[in-house]
CSV table of C-alpha atoms in Angstrom, one decimal:
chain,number,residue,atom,x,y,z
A,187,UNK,CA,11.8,1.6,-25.9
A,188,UNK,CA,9.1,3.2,-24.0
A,189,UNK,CA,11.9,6.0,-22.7
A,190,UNK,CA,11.0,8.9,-24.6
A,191,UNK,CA,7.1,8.2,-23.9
A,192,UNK,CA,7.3,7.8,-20.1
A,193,UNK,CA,9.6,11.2,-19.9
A,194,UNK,CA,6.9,13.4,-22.2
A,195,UNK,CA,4.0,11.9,-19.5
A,196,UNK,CA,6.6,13.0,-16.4
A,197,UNK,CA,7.0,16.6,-18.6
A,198,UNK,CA,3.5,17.4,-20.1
A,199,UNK,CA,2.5,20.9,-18.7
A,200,UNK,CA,-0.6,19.7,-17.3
A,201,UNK,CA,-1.9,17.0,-14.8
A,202,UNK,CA,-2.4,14.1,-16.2
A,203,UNK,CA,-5.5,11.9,-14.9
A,204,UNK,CA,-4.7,7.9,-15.7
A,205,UNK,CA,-8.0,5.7,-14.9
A,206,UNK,CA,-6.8,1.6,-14.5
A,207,UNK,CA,-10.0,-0.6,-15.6
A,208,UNK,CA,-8.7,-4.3,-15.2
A,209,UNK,CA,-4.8,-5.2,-15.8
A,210,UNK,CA,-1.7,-2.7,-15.0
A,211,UNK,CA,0.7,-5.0,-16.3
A,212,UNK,CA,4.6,-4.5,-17.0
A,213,UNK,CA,5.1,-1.4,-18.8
A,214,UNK,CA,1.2,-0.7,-18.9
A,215,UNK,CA,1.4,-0.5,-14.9
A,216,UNK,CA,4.3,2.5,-15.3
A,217,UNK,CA,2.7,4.3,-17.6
A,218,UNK,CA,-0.3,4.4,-15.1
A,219,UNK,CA,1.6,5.5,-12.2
A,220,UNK,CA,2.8,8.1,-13.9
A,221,UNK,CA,-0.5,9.5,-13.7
A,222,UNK,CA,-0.9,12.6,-11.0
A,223,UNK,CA,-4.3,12.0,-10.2
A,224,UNK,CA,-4.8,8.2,-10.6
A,225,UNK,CA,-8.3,6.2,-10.7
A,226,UNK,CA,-9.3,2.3,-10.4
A,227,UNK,CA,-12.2,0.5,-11.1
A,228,UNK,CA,-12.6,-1.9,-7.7
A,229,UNK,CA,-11.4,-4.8,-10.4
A,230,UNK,CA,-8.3,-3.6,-11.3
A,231,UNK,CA,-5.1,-4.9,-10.2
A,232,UNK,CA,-1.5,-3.9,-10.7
A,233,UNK,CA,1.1,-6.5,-12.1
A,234,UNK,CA,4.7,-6.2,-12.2
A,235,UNK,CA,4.8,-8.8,-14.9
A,236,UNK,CA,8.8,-8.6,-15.8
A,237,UNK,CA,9.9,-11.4,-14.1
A,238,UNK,CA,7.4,-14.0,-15.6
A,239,UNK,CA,8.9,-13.1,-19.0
A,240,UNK,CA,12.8,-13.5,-17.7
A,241,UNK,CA,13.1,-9.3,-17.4
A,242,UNK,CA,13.9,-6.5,-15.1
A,243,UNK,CA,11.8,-3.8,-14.4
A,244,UNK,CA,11.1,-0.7,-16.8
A,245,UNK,CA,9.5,2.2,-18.2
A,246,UNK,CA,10.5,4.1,-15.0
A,247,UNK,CA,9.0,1.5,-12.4
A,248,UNK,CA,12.3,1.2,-10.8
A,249,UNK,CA,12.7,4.9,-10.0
A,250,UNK,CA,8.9,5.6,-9.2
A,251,UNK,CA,7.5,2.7,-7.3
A,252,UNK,CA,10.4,2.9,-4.4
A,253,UNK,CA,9.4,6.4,-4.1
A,254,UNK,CA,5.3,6.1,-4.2
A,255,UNK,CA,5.4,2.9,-1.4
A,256,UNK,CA,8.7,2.2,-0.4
A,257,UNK,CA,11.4,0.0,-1.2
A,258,UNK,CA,10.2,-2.8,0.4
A,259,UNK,CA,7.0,-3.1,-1.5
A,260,UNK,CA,8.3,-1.8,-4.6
A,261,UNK,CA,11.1,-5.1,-4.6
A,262,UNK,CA,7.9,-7.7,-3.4
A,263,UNK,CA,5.6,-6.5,-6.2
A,264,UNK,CA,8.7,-6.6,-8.7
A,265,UNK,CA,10.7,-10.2,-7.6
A,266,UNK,CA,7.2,-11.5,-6.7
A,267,UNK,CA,5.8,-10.4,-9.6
A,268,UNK,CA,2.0,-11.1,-7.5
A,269,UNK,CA,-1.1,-9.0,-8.5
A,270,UNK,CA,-1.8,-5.8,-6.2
A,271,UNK,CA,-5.5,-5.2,-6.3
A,272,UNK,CA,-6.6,-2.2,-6.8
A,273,UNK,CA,-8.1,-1.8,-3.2
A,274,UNK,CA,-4.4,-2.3,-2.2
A,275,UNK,CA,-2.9,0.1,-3.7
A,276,UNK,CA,-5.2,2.8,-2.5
A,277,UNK,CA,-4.4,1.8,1.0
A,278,UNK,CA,-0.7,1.7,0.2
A,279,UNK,CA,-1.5,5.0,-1.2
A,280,UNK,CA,0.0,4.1,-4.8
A,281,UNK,CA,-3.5,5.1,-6.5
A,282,UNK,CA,-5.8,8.1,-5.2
A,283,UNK,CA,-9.4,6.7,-5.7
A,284,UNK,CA,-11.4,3.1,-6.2
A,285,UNK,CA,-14.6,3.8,-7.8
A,286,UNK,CA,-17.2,0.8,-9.0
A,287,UNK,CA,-16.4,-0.6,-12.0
A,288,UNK,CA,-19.4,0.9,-14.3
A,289,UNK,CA,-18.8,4.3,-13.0
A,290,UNK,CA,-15.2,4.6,-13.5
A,291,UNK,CA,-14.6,6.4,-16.8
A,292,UNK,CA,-17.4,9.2,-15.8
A,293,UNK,CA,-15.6,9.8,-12.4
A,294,UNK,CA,-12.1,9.9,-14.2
A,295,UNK,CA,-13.2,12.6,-17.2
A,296,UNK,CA,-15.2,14.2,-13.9
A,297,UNK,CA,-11.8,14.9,-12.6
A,298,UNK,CA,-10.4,15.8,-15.8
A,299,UNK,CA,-12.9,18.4,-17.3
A,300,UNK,CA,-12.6,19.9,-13.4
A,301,UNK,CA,-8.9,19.9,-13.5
A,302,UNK,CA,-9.0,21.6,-17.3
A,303,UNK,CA,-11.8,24.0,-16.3
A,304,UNK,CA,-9.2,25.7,-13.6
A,305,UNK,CA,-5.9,28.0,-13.5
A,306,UNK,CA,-4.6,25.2,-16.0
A,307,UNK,CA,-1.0,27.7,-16.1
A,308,UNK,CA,-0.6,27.3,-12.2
A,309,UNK,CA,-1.7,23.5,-12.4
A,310,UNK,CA,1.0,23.0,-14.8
A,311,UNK,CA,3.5,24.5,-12.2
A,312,UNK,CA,2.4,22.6,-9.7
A,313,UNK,CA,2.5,19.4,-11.5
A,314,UNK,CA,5.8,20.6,-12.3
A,315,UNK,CA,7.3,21.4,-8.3
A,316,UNK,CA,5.8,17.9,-7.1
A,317,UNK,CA,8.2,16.1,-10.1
A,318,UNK,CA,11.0,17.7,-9.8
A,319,UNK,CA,10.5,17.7,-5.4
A,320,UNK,CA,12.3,14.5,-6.0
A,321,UNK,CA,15.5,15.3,-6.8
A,322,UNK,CA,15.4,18.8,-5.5
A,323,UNK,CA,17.3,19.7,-2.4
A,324,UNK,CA,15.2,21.9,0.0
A,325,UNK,CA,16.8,25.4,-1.2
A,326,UNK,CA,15.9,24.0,-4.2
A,327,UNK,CA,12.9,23.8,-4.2
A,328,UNK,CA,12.3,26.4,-2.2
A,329,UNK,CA,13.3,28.9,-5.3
A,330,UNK,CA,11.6,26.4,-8.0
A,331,UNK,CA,8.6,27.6,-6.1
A,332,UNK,CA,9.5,31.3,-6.0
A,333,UNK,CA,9.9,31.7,-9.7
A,334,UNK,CA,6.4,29.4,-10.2
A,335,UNK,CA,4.8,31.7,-8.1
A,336,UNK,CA,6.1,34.7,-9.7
A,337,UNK,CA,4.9,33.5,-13.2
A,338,UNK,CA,1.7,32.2,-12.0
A,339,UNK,CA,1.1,35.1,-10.1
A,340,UNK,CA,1.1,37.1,-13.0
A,341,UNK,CA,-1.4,35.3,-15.0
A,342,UNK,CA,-4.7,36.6,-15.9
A,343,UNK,CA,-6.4,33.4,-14.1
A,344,UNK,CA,-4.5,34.6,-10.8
A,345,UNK,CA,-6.3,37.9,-10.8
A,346,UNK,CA,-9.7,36.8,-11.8
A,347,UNK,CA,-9.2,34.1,-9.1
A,348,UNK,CA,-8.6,37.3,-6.4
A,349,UNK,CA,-11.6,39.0,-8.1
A,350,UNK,CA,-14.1,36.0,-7.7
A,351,UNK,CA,-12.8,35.8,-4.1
A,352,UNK,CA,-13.3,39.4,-3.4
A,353,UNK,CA,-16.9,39.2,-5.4
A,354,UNK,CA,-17.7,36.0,-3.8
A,355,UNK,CA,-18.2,33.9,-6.8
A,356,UNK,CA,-17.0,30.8,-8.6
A,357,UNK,CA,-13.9,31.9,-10.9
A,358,UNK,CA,-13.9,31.6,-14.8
A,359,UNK,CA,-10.4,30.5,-15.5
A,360,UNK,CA,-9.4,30.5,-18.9
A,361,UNK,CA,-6.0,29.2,-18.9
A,362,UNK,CA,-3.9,32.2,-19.7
């Protein structure tokens, strides 16, 4: 079972980028979507490949899908089981970006080496209050994101991030 792999990727402590070059398929599409910041090349497509092999719906698609477009479009893609392509899913806002093909891979480790060159502690929280927004009531969330904030405001990139504000200059996170 994929279980245990698809809950580390909703856990790790840092965004996770997920770049789709050509077939999403089955378990390959969840593991995708579970992606924070997630890239296409214009030839990719999404496949909810389940039902062609007499199966229901795993890895997590179930619970995520509903949530990213709706339950409407999440049961069409699964009892369907028809190819979403990847300018699709950007409009159905299930993917954040559609680059060209060849340029793909240096726009996704473009977001990547920006996303691990910032307050990586405070990214991690973040990553951590949109997951767990889900099942959160409103109160909370609301203190979820009072004791973030409390941890990542005592950080050492919090203050150099008030410092290269004050100073007027790009900050030099280092993750701590």
């Amino acid at each position: 079972m994929f279980h245990p792999f698809i809950r580390r990727l909703r856990d790790l402590p840092f965004p996770l980028v997920t770049a789709v070059n050509g077939a999403a398929a089955g378990a390959g599409m969840s593991v995708a979507l579970f992606g924070d910041l997630i890239l296409c090349a214009r030839s990719a497509y999404f496949l909810q490949a389940f039902r062609r092999i007499g199966l229901v719906p795993d890895c997590g698609s179930t619970w995520l899908l509903p949530r990213l477009i709706g339950r409407a479009r999440a049961l069409e893609l699964s009892l369907l089981g028809e190819r979403l392509p990847a300018e699709t899913a950007l409009a159905w806002g299930l993917v954040n970006r559609v680059h060209d093909d060849e340029k793909l891979m240096d726009e996704a480790l473009k977001l990547a080496h920006d996303l691990a060159n910032g307050p990586t502690v405070a990214l991690g929280f973040t990553r951590r209050l949109y997951w767990e927004t889900l099942e959160n009531s409103l109160e909370q969330q609301l203190d979820l994101e009072c004791r973030s904030q409390r941890l990542a405001g005592a950080t050492h990139d919090f203050r150099e991030g008030v410092q290269a504000f004050l100073a007027k200059r790009p900050a030099k996170f280092v993750g701590a």
